[in-house]
Amino acid sequence: MSVTMAQVQYDCLQENHPNDTNSSASPMGPEQIELLMHICKEAKKSAYCPYSHFPVGAALLTCDGKIFSGCNVENACYPLGICAERTAIQKAVSEGYVNFRAMAIASNSEEDFIVPCGACRQVMREFSRDWDIYMTKPDGTYIVKTLQELLPLSFGPEDLKKF
Ligand SMILES: [Zn+2]
């Protein structure tokens, strides 16, 4: 699923390099957060998780206001399974979007907010340290952290440019 969030134009300025550390994005409004929450919950319904039985959905908002959804896709060869967060990112990148504003993640876990695994944090980091990750519970509550908070002292594309 790929939809456009038409309600609001985000001011992730196009001239910002994806790895810029200074946020130029205004806070998301409640309606925008609500929509991301809804889409990540919907995406969870497509999860292919016959081994873990742990469906996860993600909704990735680009700076252009486009939303890409993703779900986990497991494999009988376990290591080949991919998380919902990376599915959404790969869908976006494959369609030419690399500037991200926020991602919301949903699971069925009533007890805990769903958090991205370390591998997903590193893949998110590739595109910026400065975007928001909404980690939700099925009751609609969430915590939000920047990627910088989720993956401090991280290694990214600019580190390779130092040599
Ligand atoms: Zn992951």
mmCIF file of C-alpha atoms and ligand atoms in Angstrom:
data_model
loop_
_atom_site.group_PDB
_atom_site.id
_atom_site.type_symbol
_atom_site.label_atom_id
_atom_site.label_comp_id
_atom_site.label_asym_id
_atom_site.label_seq_id
_atom_site.Cartn_x
_atom_site.Cartn_y
_atom_site.Cartn_z
ATOM 1 C CA MET A 1 0.000 0.000 0.000
ATOM 2 C CA SER A 2 1.225 3.452 -0.791
ATOM 3 C CA VAL A 3 -0.906 6.491 -0.108
ATOM 4 C CA THR A 4 -0.249 10.181 0.030
ATOM 5 C CA MET A 5 -0.846 12.160 3.168
ATOM 6 C CA ALA A 6 -2.591 15.082 1.558
ATOM 7 C CA GLN A 7 -3.681 16.972 4.660
ATOM 8 C CA VAL A 8 -0.382 18.608 5.332
ATOM 9 C CA GLN A 9 2.762 19.515 3.485
ATOM 10 C CA TYR A 10 5.750 18.600 5.540
ATOM 11 C CA ASP A 11 8.642 20.944 5.610
ATOM 12 C CA CYS A 12 11.378 18.374 5.446
ATOM 13 C CA LEU A 13 13.177 20.620 3.010
ATOM 14 C CA GLN A 14 14.362 18.896 -0.105
ATOM 15 C CA GLU A 15 17.691 20.680 0.062
ATOM 16 C CA ASN A 16 18.452 18.920 3.313
ATOM 17 C CA HIS A 17 20.791 16.052 2.866
ATOM 18 C CA PRO A 18 19.202 12.861 4.154
ATOM 19 C CA ASN A 19 21.915 12.656 6.776
ATOM 20 C CA ASP A 20 21.530 16.194 8.018
ATOM 21 C CA THR A 21 21.389 16.240 11.799
ATOM 22 C CA ASN A 22 19.385 19.451 12.143
ATOM 23 C CA SER A 23 15.680 18.857 12.071
ATOM 24 C CA SER A 24 13.723 21.133 9.807
ATOM 25 C CA ALA A 25 10.498 19.221 10.153
ATOM 26 C CA SER A 26 7.620 20.658 12.110
ATOM 27 C CA PRO A 27 5.943 18.410 14.669
ATOM 28 C CA MET A 28 3.334 16.126 13.206
ATOM 29 C CA GLY A 29 -0.262 16.959 14.044
ATOM 30 C CA PRO A 30 -2.602 14.514 15.790
ATOM 31 C CA GLU A 31 -4.429 13.706 12.539
ATOM 32 C CA GLN A 32 -1.200 12.803 10.797
ATOM 33 C CA ILE A 33 -0.099 10.616 13.686
ATOM 34 C CA GLU A 34 -3.538 9.003 13.719
ATOM 35 C CA LEU A 35 -3.268 8.193 10.014
ATOM 36 C CA LEU A 36 0.191 6.647 10.394
ATOM 37 C CA MET A 37 -1.113 4.576 13.322
ATOM 38 C CA HIS A 38 -4.029 3.389 11.254
ATOM 39 C CA ILE A 39 -1.883 2.433 8.277
ATOM 40 C CA CYS A 40 0.657 0.500 10.309
ATOM 41 C CA LYS A 41 -2.161 -1.453 11.982
ATOM 42 C CA GLU A 42 -3.650 -2.232 8.578
ATOM 43 C CA ALA A 43 -0.250 -3.284 7.239
ATOM 44 C CA LYS A 44 0.083 -5.747 10.121
ATOM 45 C CA LYS A 45 -2.835 -7.711 8.666
ATOM 46 C CA SER A 46 -0.646 -8.658 5.682
ATOM 47 C CA ALA A 47 2.196 -9.999 7.838
ATOM 48 C CA TYR A 48 3.509 -13.350 6.667
ATOM 49 C CA CYS A 49 4.706 -14.836 9.935
ATOM 50 C CA PRO A 50 3.884 -18.573 10.076
ATOM 51 C CA TYR A 51 6.951 -19.249 12.259
ATOM 52 C CA SER A 52 6.984 -16.478 14.842
ATOM 53 C CA HIS A 53 3.223 -15.822 14.825
ATOM 54 C CA PHE A 54 4.242 -12.265 15.628
ATOM 55 C CA PRO A 55 2.727 -9.946 13.031
ATOM 56 C CA VAL A 56 4.219 -6.483 12.710
ATOM 57 C CA GLY A 57 3.138 -3.572 10.540
ATOM 58 C CA ALA A 58 4.944 -0.365 9.684
ATOM 59 C CA ALA A 59 3.933 2.906 8.061
ATOM 60 C CA LEU A 60 6.692 5.110 6.699
ATOM 61 C CA LEU A 61 5.994 8.790 6.020
ATOM 62 C CA THR A 62 8.283 10.448 3.504
ATOM 63 C CA CYS A 63 9.106 14.138 3.508
ATOM 64 C CA ASP A 64 6.923 14.409 0.409
ATOM 65 C CA GLY A 65 3.917 13.279 2.425
ATOM 66 C CA LYS A 66 3.778 9.831 0.860
ATOM 67 C CA ILE A 67 3.202 6.816 3.097
ATOM 68 C CA PHE A 68 4.626 3.377 2.431
ATOM 69 C CA SER A 69 3.422 0.431 4.468
ATOM 70 C CA GLY A 70 5.322 -2.728 5.311
ATOM 71 C CA CYS A 71 4.881 -5.998 7.163
ATOM 72 C CA ASN A 72 7.203 -8.739 8.290
ATOM 73 C CA VAL A 73 7.781 -11.452 5.699
ATOM 74 C CA GLU A 74 9.244 -14.655 7.128
ATOM 75 C CA ASN A 75 10.857 -17.574 5.351
ATOM 76 C CA ALA A 76 11.303 -21.287 6.029
ATOM 77 C CA CYS A 77 15.011 -20.449 5.910
ATOM 78 C CA TYR A 78 14.626 -18.294 9.010
ATOM 79 C CA PRO A 79 17.454 -15.762 8.485
ATOM 80 C CA LEU A 80 15.901 -14.651 5.205
ATOM 81 C CA GLY A 81 12.856 -13.216 6.949
ATOM 82 C CA ILE A 82 12.595 -9.444 6.896
ATOM 83 C CA CYS A 83 11.021 -7.040 9.359
ATOM 84 C CA ALA A 84 8.092 -4.736 8.623
ATOM 85 C CA GLU A 85 10.233 -1.627 9.050
ATOM 86 C CA ARG A 86 12.744 -2.691 6.420
ATOM 87 C CA THR A 87 9.998 -3.813 4.048
ATOM 88 C CA ALA A 88 8.505 -0.316 4.182
ATOM 89 C CA ILE A 89 11.900 1.345 3.693
ATOM 90 C CA GLN A 90 12.786 -0.864 0.751
ATOM 91 C CA LYS A 91 9.445 -0.182 -0.896
ATOM 92 C CA ALA A 92 10.017 3.558 -0.512
ATOM 93 C CA VAL A 93 13.615 3.541 -1.714
ATOM 94 C CA SER A 94 12.740 1.347 -4.670
ATOM 95 C CA GLU A 95 10.257 4.003 -5.734
ATOM 96 C CA GLY A 96 12.731 6.846 -5.386
ATOM 97 C CA TYR A 97 11.984 8.125 -1.870
ATOM 98 C CA VAL A 98 14.903 8.469 0.540
ATOM 99 C CA ASN A 99 13.882 11.414 2.751
ATOM 100 C CA PHE A 100 11.855 10.178 5.666
ATOM 101 C CA ARG A 101 9.870 12.095 8.248
ATOM 102 C CA ALA A 102 8.482 9.373 10.517
ATOM 103 C CA MET A 103 7.601 5.719 10.899
ATOM 104 C CA ALA A 104 4.924 4.098 13.028
ATOM 105 C CA ILE A 105 5.161 0.443 14.029
ATOM 106 C CA ALA A 106 2.385 -1.861 15.280
ATOM 107 C CA SER A 107 2.224 -5.358 16.729
ATOM 108 C CA ASN A 108 -0.310 -7.355 18.732
ATOM 109 C CA SER A 109 1.688 -7.082 21.931
ATOM 110 C CA GLU A 110 -0.631 -5.589 24.560
ATOM 111 C CA GLU A 111 2.082 -5.451 27.179
ATOM 112 C CA ASP A 112 4.890 -3.628 25.460
ATOM 113 C CA PHE A 113 5.386 -0.938 22.874
ATOM 114 C CA ILE A 114 6.777 -2.555 19.736
ATOM 115 C CA VAL A 115 10.348 -1.432 19.138
ATOM 116 C CA PRO A 116 12.512 -1.834 16.041
ATOM 117 C CA CYS A 117 15.277 -4.440 16.170
ATOM 118 C CA GLY A 118 18.918 -3.424 15.898
ATOM 119 C CA ALA A 119 19.153 -4.334 12.227
ATOM 120 C CA CYS A 120 16.197 -2.108 11.370
ATOM 121 C CA ARG A 121 17.634 0.765 13.406
ATOM 122 C CA GLN A 122 20.810 0.588 11.333
ATOM 123 C CA VAL A 123 18.861 0.511 8.074
ATOM 124 C CA MET A 124 16.802 3.506 9.250
ATOM 125 C CA ARG A 125 20.032 5.270 10.164
ATOM 126 C CA GLU A 126 21.251 5.063 6.586
ATOM 127 C CA PHE A 127 18.784 7.769 5.605
ATOM 128 C CA SER A 128 19.012 10.151 8.573
ATOM 129 C CA ARG A 129 19.547 10.286 12.300
ATOM 130 C CA ASP A 130 16.795 12.780 12.635
ATOM 131 C CA TRP A 131 13.385 11.325 12.083
ATOM 132 C CA ASP A 132 10.677 10.101 14.415
ATOM 133 C CA ILE A 133 9.803 6.527 15.229
ATOM 134 C CA TYR A 134 6.373 5.946 16.775
ATOM 135 C CA MET A 135 6.304 2.701 18.738
ATOM 136 C CA THR A 136 2.722 1.697 19.448
ATOM 137 C CA LYS A 137 0.499 -0.658 21.406
ATOM 138 C CA PRO A 138 -2.792 -2.031 20.056
ATOM 139 C CA ASP A 139 -4.715 0.317 22.380
ATOM 140 C CA GLY A 140 -3.410 3.284 20.370
ATOM 141 C CA THR A 141 -0.880 4.521 22.919
ATOM 142 C CA TYR A 142 2.659 5.120 21.730
ATOM 143 C CA ILE A 143 6.099 6.381 22.564
ATOM 144 C CA VAL A 144 8.054 8.402 20.045
ATOM 145 C CA LYS A 145 11.826 8.683 19.776
ATOM 146 C CA THR A 146 14.147 10.078 17.178
ATOM 147 C CA LEU A 147 16.422 7.626 15.475
ATOM 148 C CA GLN A 148 19.321 9.380 17.165
ATOM 149 C CA GLU A 149 17.795 8.360 20.495
ATOM 150 C CA LEU A 150 17.231 4.784 19.344
ATOM 151 C CA LEU A 151 20.716 4.391 17.894
ATOM 152 C CA PRO A 152 23.200 6.755 19.534
ATOM 153 C CA LEU A 153 26.851 6.904 18.446
ATOM 154 C CA SER A 154 25.858 5.319 15.176
ATOM 155 C CA PHE A 155 27.814 4.543 12.050
ATOM 156 C CA GLY A 156 26.445 5.976 8.822
ATOM 157 C CA PRO A 157 27.230 6.969 5.245
ATOM 158 C CA GLU A 158 29.186 10.103 6.221
ATOM 159 C CA ASP A 159 31.644 7.971 8.226
ATOM 160 C CA LEU A 160 32.782 6.338 5.013
ATOM 161 C CA LYS A 161 33.530 9.776 3.538
ATOM 162 C CA LYS A 162 36.183 10.485 6.164
ATOM 163 C CA PHE A 163 38.773 8.347 4.461
HETATM 164 ZN ZN ZN B 1 13.815 -5.342 12.489
#
